[in-house]
Short mmCIF file of C-alpha atoms in Angstrom, two decimals:
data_model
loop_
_atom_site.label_atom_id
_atom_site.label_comp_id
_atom_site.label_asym_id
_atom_site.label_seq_id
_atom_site.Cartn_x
_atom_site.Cartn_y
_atom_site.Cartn_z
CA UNK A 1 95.35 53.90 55.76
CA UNK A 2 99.47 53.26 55.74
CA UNK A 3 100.48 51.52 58.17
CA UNK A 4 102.75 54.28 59.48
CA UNK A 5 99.79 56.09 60.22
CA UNK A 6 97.84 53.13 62.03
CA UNK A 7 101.10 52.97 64.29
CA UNK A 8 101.17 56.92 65.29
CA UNK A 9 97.70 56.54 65.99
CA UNK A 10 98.65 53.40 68.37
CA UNK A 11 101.21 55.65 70.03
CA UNK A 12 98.66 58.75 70.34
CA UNK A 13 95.70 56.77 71.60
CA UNK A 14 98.34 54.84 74.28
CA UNK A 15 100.14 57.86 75.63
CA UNK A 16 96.24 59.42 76.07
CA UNK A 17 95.32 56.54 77.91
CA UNK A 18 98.51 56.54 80.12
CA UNK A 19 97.98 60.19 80.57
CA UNK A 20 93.95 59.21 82.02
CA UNK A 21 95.65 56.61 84.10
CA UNK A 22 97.93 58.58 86.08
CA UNK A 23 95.08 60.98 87.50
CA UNK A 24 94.81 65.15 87.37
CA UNK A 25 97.98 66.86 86.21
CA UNK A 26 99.35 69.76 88.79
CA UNK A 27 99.46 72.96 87.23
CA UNK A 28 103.26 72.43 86.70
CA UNK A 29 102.96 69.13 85.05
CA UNK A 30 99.87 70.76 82.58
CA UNK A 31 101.89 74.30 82.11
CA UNK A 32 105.51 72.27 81.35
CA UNK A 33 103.59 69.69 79.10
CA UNK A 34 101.92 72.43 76.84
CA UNK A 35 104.35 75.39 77.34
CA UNK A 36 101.95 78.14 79.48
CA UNK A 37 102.17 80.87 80.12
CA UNK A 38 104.01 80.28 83.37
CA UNK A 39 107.26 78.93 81.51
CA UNK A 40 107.89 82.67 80.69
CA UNK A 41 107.73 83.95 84.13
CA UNK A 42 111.21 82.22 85.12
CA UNK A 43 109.44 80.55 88.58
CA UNK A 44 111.45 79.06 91.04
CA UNK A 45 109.47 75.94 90.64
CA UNK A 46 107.36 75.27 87.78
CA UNK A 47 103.54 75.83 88.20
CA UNK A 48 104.09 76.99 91.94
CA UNK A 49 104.13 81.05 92.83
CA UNK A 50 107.02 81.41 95.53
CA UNK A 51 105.76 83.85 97.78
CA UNK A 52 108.16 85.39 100.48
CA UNK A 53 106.27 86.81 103.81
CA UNK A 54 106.70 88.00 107.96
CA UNK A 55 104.45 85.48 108.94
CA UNK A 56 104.57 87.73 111.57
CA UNK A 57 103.18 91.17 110.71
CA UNK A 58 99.39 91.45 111.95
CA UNK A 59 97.22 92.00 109.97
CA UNK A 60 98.88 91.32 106.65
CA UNK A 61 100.55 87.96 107.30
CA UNK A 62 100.19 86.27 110.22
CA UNK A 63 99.01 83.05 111.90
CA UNK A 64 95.43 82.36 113.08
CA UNK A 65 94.30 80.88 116.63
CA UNK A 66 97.14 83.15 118.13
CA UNK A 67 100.11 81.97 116.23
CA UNK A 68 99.17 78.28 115.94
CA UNK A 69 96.59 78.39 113.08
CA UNK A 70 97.27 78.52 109.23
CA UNK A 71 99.03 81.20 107.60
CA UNK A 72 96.64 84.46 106.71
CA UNK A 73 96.14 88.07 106.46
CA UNK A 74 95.95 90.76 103.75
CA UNK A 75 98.79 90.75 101.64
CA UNK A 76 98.27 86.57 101.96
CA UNK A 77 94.54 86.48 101.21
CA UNK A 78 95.54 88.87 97.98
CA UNK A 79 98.34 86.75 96.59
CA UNK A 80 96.46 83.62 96.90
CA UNK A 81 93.41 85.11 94.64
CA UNK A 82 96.44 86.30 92.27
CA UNK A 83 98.26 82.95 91.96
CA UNK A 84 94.18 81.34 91.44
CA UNK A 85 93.99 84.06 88.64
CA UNK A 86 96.95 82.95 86.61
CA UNK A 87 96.13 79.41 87.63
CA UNK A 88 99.72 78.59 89.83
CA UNK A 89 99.52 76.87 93.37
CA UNK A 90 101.45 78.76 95.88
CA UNK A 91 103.90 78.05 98.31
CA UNK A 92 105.20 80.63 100.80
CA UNK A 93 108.38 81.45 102.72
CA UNK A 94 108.08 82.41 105.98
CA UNK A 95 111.57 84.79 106.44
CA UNK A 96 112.30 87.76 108.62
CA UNK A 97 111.91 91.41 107.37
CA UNK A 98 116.00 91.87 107.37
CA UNK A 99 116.50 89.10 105.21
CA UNK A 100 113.75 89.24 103.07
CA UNK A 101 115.28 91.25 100.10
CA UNK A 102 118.48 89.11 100.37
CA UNK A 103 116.40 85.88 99.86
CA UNK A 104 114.84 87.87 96.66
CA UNK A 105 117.91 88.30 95.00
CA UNK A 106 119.35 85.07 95.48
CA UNK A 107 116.52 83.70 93.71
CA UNK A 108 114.73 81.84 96.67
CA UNK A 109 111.38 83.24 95.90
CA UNK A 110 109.47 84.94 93.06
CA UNK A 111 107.75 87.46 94.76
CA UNK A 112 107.73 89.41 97.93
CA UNK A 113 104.01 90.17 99.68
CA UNK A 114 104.78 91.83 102.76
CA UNK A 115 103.03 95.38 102.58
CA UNK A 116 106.33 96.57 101.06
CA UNK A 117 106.38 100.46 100.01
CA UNK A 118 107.26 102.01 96.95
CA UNK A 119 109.92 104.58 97.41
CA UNK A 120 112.68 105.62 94.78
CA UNK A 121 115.58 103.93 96.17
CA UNK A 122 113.69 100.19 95.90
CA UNK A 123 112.68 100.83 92.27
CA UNK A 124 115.86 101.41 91.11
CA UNK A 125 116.66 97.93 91.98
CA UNK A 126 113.70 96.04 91.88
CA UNK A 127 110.53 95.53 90.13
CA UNK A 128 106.91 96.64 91.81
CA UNK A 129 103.25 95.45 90.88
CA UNK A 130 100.68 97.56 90.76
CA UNK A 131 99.46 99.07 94.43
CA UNK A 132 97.34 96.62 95.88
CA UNK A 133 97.70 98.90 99.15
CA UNK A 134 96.80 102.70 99.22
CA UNK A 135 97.46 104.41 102.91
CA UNK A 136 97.58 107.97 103.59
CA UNK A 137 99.33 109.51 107.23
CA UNK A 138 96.35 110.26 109.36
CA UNK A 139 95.98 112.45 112.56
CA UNK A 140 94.09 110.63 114.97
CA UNK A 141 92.62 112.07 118.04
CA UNK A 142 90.32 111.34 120.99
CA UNK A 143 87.05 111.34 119.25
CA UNK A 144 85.20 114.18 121.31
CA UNK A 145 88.67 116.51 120.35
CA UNK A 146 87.87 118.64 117.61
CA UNK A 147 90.83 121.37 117.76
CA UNK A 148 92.40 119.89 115.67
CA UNK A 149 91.14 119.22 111.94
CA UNK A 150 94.69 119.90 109.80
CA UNK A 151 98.20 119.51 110.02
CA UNK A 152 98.58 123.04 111.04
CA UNK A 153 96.97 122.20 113.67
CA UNK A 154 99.71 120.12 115.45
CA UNK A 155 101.15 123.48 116.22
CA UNK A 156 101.22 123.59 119.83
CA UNK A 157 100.17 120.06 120.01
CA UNK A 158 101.80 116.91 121.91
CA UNK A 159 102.03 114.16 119.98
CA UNK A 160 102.76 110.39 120.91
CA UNK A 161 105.43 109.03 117.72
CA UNK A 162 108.24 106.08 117.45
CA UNK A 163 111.79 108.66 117.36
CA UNK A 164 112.77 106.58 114.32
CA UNK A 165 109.67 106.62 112.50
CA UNK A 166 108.62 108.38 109.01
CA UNK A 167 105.67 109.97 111.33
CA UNK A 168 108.00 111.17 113.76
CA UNK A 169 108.99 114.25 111.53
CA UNK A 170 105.87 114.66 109.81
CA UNK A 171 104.38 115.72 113.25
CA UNK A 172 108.27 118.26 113.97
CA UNK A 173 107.71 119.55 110.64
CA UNK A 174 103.54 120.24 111.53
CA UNK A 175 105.10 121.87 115.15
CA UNK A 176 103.93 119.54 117.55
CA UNK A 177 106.22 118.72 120.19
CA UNK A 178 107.00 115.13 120.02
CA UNK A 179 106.78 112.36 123.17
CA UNK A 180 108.49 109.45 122.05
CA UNK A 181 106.90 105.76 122.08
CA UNK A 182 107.86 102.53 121.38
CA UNK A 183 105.13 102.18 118.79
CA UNK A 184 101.19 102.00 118.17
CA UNK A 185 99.73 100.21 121.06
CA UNK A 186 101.82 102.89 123.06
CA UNK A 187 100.96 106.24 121.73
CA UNK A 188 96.92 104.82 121.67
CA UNK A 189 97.64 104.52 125.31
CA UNK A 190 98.99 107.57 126.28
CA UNK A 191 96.17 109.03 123.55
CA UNK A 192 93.49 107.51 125.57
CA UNK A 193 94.70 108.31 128.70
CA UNK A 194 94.52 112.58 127.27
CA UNK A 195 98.63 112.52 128.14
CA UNK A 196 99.23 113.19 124.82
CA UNK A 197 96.93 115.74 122.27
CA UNK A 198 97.35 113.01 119.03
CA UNK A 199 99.23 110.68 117.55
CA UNK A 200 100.43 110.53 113.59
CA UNK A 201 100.66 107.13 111.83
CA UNK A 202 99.30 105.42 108.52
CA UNK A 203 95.50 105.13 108.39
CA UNK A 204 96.24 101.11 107.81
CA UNK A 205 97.26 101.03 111.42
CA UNK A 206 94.18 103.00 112.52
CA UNK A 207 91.68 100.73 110.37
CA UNK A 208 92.95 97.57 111.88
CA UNK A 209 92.92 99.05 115.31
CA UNK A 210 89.48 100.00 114.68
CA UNK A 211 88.38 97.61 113.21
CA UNK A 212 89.49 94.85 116.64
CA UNK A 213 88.60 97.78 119.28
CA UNK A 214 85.48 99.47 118.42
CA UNK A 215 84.09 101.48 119.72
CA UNK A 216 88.04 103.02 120.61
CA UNK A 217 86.75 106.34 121.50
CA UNK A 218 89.48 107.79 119.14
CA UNK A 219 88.68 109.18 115.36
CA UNK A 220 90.60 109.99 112.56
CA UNK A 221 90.96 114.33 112.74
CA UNK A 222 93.27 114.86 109.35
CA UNK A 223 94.82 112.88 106.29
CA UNK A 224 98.25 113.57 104.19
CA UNK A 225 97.95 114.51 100.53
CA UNK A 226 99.68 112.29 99.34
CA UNK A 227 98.87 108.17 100.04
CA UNK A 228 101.95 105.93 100.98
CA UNK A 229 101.65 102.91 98.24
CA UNK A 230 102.47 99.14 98.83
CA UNK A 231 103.06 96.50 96.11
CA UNK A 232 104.14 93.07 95.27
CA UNK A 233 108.21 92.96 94.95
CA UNK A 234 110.18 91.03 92.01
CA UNK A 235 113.91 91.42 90.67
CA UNK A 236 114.25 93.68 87.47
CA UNK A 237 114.45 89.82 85.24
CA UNK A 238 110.41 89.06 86.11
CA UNK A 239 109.03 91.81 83.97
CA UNK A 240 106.36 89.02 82.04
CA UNK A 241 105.40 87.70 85.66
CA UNK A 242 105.10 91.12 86.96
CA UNK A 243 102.51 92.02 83.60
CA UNK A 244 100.47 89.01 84.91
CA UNK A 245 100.33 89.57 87.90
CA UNK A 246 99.19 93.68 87.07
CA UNK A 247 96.57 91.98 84.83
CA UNK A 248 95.73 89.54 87.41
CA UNK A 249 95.21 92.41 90.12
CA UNK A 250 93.27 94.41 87.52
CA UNK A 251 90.64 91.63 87.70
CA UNK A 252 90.39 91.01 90.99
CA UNK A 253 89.92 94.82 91.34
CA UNK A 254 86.98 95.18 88.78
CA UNK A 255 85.31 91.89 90.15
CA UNK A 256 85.00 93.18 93.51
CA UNK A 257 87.79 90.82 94.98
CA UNK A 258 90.32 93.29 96.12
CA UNK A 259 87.25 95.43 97.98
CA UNK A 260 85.76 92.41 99.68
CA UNK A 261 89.21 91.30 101.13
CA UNK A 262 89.83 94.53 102.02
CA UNK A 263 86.18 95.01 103.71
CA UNK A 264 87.44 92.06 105.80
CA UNK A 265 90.51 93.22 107.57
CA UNK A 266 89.81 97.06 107.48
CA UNK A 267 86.14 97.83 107.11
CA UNK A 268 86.70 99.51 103.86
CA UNK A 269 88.35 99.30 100.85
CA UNK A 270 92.25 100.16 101.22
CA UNK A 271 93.57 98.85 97.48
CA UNK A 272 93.07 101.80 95.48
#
């Protein structure tokens, strides 16, 4: 054997052993070290999934123990199985709904998971993932009501609805005259109470309701057509984080993943 080749061997067998010495490498020290796959997704920080979320928004990210606890929810529960998928710890920004795309493009985070919808005007700007989220507009009535089983049915028909809310014309256009509300908890009220004949929102809303009230004495009587659909958000440069991330969510749906987290916060599955 040359003796160059005794000394690379030296050097090789040394830089192992320092390597053993200094303990477990983070996923950003292993990924940098032997170029991984998460040096092509152009992270904020290397090895680490920035996620930006409410915090806030019940039942999708929120904090346990009535706002003391640890971060949870939904949309938090789902991005944590994704970033253990693709083998990235993740670290997530806490930032108000108003500022949240702002923070996106200025490169403060990777990803948004906030339950945000897909809608024409957002993909011409930004990147979406898959749906991890599929919600149709329900009609939801007091559960011994059956007059009304359709949309045509509002017709007539007082219905409890924020003014500035998507719902709010669904139930004009259907002919129901419209009492306005200041949100959920206030059209169940009046709904309860048989002030009101129904009350038009996304069946997400209605799960979660259901799913802390039951029995609620109220039942869903119609759904839309067509299913609003929420996704992860990136800007139009993460296209190879946004593939993993589809591939990612594509196993967690086929392994049962997606259902059971679902099962947990809605009593049925919700992601496709």
């Amino acid at each position: 054997m040359s003796r160059r080749l005794i000394a690379v061997t030296a050097l090789v067998v040394a830089a192992a052993a320092l390597t053993a010495c200094s303990g477990s490498t983070t996923p950003s020290e292993s990924s940098s070290s032997e170029g991984g796959a998460d040096s092509s997704f152009g992270l904020v920080k290397d090895g680490v999934l920035t996620v930006a979320t409410e915090g806030t928004y019940r039942p999708f990210s929120f904090h346990a123990d009535g706002g003391t606890g640890d971060l949870t929810g939904f949309d938090v529960e789902i991005i944590q199985a994704v970033a253990d998928k693709l083998d990235l710890e993740v670290e997530f920004q806490e930032t108000q709904w108003d500022a949240i795309f702002a923070g996106l493009d200025a490169g403060r985070f990777d990803v948004i998971a906030n339950q945000v919808s897909i809608n024409d005007e957002r993909e011409e700007k930004y990147l979406f993932s898959e749906p991890y989220t599929v919600s149709p507009g329900v009609i939801v009535v007091a559960e011994d009501d059956d007059s009304i089983s359709s949309f045509d049915d509002l017709k007539g028909k007082t219905t409890a609805q924020s003014l500035t809310s998507n719902w709010y014309e669904l139930a004009t256009d259907s002919g129901a005259t419209v009492e306005g509300v200041e949100g959920w908890a206030q059209a169940v009220e009046l709904l309860r109470q048989g002030r009101v004949d129904a009350t038009v929102n996304d069946k997400l809303t209605f799960l979660d309701y259901e799913k802390t009230n039951s029995p609620s004495g109220l039942k869903i009587a119609a759904e839309t057509d067509d299913a609003g659909k929420q996704a992860f958000v990136f800007t139009k440069d993460k296209t190879a984080l946004v593939e993993a991330i589809d591939g990612a969510l594509d196993e967690l749906r086929a392994d049962g993943t997606l259902a059971e987290i679902s099962d947990k916060y809605f009593g049925e599955d919700v992601t496709q």
